[in-house]
PDB file of C-alpha atoms in Angstrom:
ATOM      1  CA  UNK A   1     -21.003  93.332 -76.077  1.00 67.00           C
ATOM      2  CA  UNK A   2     -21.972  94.784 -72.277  1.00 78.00           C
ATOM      3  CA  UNK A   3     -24.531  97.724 -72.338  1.00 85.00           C
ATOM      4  CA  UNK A   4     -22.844 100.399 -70.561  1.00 89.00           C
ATOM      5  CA  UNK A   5     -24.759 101.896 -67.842  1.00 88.00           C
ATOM      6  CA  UNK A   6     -24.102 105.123 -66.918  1.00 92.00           C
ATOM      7  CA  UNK A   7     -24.791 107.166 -63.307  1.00 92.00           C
ATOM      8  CA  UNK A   8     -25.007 110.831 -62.162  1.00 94.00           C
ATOM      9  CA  UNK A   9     -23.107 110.775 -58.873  1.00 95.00           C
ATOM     10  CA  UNK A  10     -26.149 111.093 -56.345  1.00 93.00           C
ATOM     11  CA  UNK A  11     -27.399 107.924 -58.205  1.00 93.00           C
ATOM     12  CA  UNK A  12     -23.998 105.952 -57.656  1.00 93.00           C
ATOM     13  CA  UNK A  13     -24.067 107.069 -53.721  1.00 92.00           C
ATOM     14  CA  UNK A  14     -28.200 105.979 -53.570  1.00 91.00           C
ATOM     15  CA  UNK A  15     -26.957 102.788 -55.123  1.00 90.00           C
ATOM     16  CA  UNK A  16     -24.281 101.747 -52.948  1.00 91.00           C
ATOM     17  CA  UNK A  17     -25.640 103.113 -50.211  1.00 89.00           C
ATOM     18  CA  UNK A  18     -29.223 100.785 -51.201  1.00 88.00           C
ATOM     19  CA  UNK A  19     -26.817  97.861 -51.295  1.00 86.00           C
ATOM     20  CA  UNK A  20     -25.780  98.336 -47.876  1.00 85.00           C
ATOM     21  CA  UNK A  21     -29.117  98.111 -46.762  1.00 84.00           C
ATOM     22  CA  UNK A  22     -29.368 101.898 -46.121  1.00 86.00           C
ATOM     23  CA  UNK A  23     -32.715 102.595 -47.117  1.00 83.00           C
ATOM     24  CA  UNK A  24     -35.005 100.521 -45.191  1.00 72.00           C
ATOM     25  CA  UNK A  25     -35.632 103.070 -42.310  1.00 75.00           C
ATOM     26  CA  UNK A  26     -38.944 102.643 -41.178  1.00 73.00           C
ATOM     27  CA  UNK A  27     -40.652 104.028 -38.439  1.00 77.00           C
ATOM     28  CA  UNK A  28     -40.508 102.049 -34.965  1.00 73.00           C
ATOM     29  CA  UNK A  29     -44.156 100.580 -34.724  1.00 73.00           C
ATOM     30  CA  UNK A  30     -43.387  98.502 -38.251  1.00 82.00           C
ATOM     31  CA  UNK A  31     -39.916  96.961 -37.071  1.00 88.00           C
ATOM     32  CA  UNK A  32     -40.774  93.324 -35.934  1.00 89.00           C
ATOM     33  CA  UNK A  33     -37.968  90.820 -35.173  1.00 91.00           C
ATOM     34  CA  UNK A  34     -38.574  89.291 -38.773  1.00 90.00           C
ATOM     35  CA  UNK A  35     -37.227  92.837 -40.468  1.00 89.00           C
ATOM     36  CA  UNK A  36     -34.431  92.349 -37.930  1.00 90.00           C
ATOM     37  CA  UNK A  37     -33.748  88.676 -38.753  1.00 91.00           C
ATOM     38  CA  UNK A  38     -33.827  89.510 -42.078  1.00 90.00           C
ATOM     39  CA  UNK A  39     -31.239  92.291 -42.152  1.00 90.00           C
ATOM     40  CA  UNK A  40     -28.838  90.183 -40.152  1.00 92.00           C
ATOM     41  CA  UNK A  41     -29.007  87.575 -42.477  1.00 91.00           C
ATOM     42  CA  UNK A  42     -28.308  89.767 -45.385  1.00 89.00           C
ATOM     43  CA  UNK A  43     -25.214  91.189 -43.623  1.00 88.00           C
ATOM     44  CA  UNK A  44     -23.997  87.860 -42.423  1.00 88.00           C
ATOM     45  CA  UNK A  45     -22.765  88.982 -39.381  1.00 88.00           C
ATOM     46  CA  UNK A  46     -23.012  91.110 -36.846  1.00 88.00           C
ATOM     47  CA  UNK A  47     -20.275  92.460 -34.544  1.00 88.00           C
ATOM     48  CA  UNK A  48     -20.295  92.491 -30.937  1.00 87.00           C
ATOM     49  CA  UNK A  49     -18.666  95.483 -29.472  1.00 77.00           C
ATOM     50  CA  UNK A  50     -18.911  96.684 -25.670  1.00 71.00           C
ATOM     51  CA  UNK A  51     -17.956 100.046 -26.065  1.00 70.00           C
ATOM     52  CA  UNK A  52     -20.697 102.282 -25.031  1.00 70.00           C
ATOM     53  CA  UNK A  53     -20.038 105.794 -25.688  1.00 73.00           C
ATOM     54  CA  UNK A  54     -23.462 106.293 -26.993  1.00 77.00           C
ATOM     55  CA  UNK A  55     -24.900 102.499 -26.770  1.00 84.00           C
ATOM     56  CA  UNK A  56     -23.159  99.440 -27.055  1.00 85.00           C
ATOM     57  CA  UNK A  57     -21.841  99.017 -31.070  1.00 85.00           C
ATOM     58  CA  UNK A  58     -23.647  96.405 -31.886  1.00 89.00           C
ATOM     59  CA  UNK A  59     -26.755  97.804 -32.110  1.00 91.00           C
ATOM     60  CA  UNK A  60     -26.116 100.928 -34.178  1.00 90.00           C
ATOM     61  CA  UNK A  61     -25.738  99.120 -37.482  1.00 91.00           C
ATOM     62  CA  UNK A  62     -29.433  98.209 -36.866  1.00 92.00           C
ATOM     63  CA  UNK A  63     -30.516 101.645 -36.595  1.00 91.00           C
ATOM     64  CA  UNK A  64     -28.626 102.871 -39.095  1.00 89.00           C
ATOM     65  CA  UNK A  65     -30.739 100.576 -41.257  1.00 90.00           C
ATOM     66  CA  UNK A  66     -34.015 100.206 -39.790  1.00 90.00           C
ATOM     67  CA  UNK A  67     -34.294 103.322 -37.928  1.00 88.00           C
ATOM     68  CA  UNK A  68     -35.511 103.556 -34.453  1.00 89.00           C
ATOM     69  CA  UNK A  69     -35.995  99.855 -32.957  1.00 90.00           C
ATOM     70  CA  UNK A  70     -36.363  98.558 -29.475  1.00 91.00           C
ATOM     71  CA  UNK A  71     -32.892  97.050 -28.943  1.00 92.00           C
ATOM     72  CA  UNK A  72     -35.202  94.468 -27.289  1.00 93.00           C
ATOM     73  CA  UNK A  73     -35.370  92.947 -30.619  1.00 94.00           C
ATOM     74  CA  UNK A  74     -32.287  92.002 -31.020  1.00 94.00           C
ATOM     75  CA  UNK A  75     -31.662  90.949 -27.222  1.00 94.00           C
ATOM     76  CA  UNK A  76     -34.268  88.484 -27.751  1.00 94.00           C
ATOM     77  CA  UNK A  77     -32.778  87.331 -31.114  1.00 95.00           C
ATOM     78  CA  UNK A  78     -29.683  86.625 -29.469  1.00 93.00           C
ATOM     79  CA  UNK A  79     -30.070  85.707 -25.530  1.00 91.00           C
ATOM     80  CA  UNK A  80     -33.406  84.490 -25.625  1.00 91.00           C
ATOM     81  CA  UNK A  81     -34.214  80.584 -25.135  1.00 89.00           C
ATOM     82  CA  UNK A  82     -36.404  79.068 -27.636  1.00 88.00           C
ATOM     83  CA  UNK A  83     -38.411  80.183 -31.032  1.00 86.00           C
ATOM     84  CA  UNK A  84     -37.401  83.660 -30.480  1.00 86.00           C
ATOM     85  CA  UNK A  85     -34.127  82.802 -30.656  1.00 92.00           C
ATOM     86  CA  UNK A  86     -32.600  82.737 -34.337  1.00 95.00           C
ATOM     87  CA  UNK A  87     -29.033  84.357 -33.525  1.00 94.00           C
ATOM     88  CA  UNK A  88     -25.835  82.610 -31.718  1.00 92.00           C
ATOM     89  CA  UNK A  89     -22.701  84.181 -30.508  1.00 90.00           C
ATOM     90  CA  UNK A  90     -19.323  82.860 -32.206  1.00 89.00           C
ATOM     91  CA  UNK A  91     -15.732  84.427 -32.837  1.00 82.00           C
ATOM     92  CA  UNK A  92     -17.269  84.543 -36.458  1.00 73.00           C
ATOM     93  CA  UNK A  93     -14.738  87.335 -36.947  1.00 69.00           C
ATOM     94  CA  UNK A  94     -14.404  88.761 -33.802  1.00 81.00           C
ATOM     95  CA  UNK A  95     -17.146  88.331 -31.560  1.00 86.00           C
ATOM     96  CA  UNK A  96     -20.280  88.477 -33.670  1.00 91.00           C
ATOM     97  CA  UNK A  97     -23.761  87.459 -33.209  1.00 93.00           C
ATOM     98  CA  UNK A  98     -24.547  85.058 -36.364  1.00 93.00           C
ATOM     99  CA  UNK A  99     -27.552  83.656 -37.740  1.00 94.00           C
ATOM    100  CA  UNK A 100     -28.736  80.470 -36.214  1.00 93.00           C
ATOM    101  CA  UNK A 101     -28.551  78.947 -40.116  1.00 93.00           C
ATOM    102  CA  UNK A 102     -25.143  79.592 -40.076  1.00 92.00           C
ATOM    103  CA  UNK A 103     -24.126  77.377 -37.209  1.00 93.00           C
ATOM    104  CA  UNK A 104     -23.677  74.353 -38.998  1.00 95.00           C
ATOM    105  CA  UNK A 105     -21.025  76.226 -41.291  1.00 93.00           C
ATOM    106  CA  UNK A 106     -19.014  76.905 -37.631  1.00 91.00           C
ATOM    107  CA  UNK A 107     -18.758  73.593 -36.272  1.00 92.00           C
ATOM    108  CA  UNK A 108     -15.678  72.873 -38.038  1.00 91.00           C
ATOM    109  CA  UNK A 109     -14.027  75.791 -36.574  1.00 88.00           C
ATOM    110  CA  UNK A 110     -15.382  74.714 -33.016  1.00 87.00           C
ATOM    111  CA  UNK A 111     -14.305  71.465 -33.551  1.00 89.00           C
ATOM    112  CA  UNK A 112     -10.683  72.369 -34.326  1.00 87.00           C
ATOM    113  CA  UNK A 113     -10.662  74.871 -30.843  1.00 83.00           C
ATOM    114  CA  UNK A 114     -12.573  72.442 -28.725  1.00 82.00           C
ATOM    115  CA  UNK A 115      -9.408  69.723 -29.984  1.00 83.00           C
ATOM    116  CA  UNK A 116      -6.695  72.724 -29.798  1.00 83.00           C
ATOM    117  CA  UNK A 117      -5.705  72.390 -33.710  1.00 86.00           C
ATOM    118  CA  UNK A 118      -4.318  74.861 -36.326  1.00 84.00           C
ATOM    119  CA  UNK A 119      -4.624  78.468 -35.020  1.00 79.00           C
ATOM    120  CA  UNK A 120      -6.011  77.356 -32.001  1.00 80.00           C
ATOM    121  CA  UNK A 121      -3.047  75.859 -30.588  1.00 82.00           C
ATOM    122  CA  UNK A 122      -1.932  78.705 -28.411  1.00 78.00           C
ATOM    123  CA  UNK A 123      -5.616  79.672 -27.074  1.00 73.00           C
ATOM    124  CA  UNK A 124      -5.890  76.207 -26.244  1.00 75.00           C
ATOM    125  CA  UNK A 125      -2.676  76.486 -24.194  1.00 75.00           C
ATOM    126  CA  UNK A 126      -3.720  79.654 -22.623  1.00 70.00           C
ATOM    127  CA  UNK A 127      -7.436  77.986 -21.843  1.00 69.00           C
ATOM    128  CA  UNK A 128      -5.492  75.619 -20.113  1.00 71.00           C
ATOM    129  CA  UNK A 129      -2.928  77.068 -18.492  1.00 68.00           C
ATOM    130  CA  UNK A 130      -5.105  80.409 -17.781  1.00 63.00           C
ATOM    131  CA  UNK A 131      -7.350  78.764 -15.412  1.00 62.00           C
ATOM    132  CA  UNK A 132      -5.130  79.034 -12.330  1.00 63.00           C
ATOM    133  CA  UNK A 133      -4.141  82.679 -13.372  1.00 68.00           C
ATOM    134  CA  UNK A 134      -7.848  83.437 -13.787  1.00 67.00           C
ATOM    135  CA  UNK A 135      -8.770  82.182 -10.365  1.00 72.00           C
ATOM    136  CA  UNK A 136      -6.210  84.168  -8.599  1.00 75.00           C
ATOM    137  CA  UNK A 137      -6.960  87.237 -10.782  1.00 74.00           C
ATOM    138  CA  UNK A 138     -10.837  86.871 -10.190  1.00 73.00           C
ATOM    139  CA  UNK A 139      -9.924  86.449  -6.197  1.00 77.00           C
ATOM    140  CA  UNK A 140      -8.268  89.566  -6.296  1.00 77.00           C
ATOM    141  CA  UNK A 141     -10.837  91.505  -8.338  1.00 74.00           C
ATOM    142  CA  UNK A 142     -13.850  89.925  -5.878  1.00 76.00           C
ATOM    143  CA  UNK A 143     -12.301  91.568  -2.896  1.00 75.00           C
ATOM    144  CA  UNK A 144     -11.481  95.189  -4.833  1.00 75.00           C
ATOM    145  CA  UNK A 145     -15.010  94.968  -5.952  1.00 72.00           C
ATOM    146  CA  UNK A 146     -15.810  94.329  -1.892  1.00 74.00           C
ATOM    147  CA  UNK A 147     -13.528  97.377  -1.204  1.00 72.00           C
ATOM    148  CA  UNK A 148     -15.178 100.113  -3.331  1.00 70.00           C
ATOM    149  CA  UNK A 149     -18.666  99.114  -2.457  1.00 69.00           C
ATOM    150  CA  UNK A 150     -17.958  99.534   1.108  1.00 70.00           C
ATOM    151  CA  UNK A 151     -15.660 103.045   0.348  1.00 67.00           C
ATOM    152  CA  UNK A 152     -18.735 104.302  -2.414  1.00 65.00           C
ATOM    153  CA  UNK A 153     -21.125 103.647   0.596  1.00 62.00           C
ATOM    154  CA  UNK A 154     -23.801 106.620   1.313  1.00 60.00           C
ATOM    155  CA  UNK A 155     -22.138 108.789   4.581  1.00 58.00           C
ATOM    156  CA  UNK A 156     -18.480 107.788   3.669  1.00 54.00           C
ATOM    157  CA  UNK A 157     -16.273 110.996   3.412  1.00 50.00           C
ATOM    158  CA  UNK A 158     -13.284 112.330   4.428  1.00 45.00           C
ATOM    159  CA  UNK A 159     -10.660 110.019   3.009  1.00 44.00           C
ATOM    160  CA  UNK A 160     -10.036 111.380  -0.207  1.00 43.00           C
ATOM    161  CA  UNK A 161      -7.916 114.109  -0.670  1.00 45.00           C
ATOM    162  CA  UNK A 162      -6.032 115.557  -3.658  1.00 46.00           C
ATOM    163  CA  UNK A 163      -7.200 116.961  -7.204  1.00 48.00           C
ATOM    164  CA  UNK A 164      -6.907 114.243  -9.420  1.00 50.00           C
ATOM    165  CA  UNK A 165      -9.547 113.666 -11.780  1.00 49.00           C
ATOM    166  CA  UNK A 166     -10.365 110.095 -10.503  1.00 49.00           C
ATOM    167  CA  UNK A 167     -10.598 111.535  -7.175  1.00 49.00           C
ATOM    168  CA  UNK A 168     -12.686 114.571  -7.458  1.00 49.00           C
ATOM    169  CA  UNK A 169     -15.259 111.750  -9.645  1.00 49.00           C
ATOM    170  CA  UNK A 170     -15.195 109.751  -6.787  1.00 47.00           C
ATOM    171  CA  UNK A 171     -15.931 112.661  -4.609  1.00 50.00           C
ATOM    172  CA  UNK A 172     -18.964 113.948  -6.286  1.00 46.00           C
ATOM    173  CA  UNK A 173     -20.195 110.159  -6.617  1.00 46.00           C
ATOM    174  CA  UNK A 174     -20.315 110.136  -2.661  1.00 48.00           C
ATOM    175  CA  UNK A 175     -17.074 107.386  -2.694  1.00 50.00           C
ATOM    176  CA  UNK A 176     -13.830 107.616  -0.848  1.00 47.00           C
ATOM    177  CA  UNK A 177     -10.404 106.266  -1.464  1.00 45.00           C
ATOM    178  CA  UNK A 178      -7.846 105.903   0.967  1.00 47.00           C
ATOM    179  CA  UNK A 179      -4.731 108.533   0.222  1.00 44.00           C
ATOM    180  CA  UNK A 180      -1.396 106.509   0.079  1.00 40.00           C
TER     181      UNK A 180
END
């Protein structure tokens, strides 16, 4: 018969949160890129999110285990060339940085979207069917990238008018749009 264990709720929450990998804050002079490594590893993944309302997602789960890092660490983990590299970028799950061991496990699923099987059919189709639409899309997007450098340049003024939000940002950024 199982020994039952038994848990005052502040020991549950230090448990789980333990498991997690929630207690290995340490201060930033200790964290090398083998803590780092070793974290990832232990979570398996790591997502990569762009949004950057405080800094980009995918390095808070980091701090939120190891404390105060240089995000350096993990840049060279995953962009560098050579040794220092022991991550790889993959739609594990979404896009996720992976560990470098773990590659091997992926190349069936980048064998089946390199040939355009199973569920990657229709991104296959899109790949190759896209290719046209991204050209003319990047085109366009090239010369409105021209435009507002030449509007946001230091000395133009003048042409923007209105309240809007966009506008008055704009504005106060030294840039101009034309009214229509």
């Amino acid at each position: 018969m199982p020994a039952t264990l038994s848990f005052s709720l502040n020991q549950a929450r230090r448990l789980a949160l333990a498991a997690q990998g929630f207690n290995g804050r340490q201060p930033p002079a200790t964290i090398k890129p083998v803590q780092l490594n070793r974290l990832i590893e232990r979570l398996g993944i790591l997502q990569i999110d762009s949004v950057n309302a405080l800094v980009r997602s995918h390095y808070l789960p980091l701090f939120s285990r190891l404390g105060n890092y240089s995000s350096d660490l993990l840049d060279q983990a995953a962009w560098s060339q050579g040794r220092r590299r022991t991550l790889f970028e993959y739609w594990g799950h979404e896009a996720s940085l992976l560990p470098l061991s773990m590659y091997p496990l992926m190349r069936w699923r980048m064998q089946r979207a390199t040939h355009g099987e199973d569920i990657y059919q229709q991104l296959a189709r899109f790949g190759r069917g896209g290719r046209i639409r991204f050209a003319a899309f990047w085109r366009r997007f090239r010369n409105l990238v021209r435009w507002v450098r030449a509007a946001c340049r230091p000395g133009r003024s003048g042409l923007v008018r209105g309240g809007t939000g966009a506008r008055k940002s704009m504005r106060w950024n030294g840039c101009s749009l034309p009214v229509k």
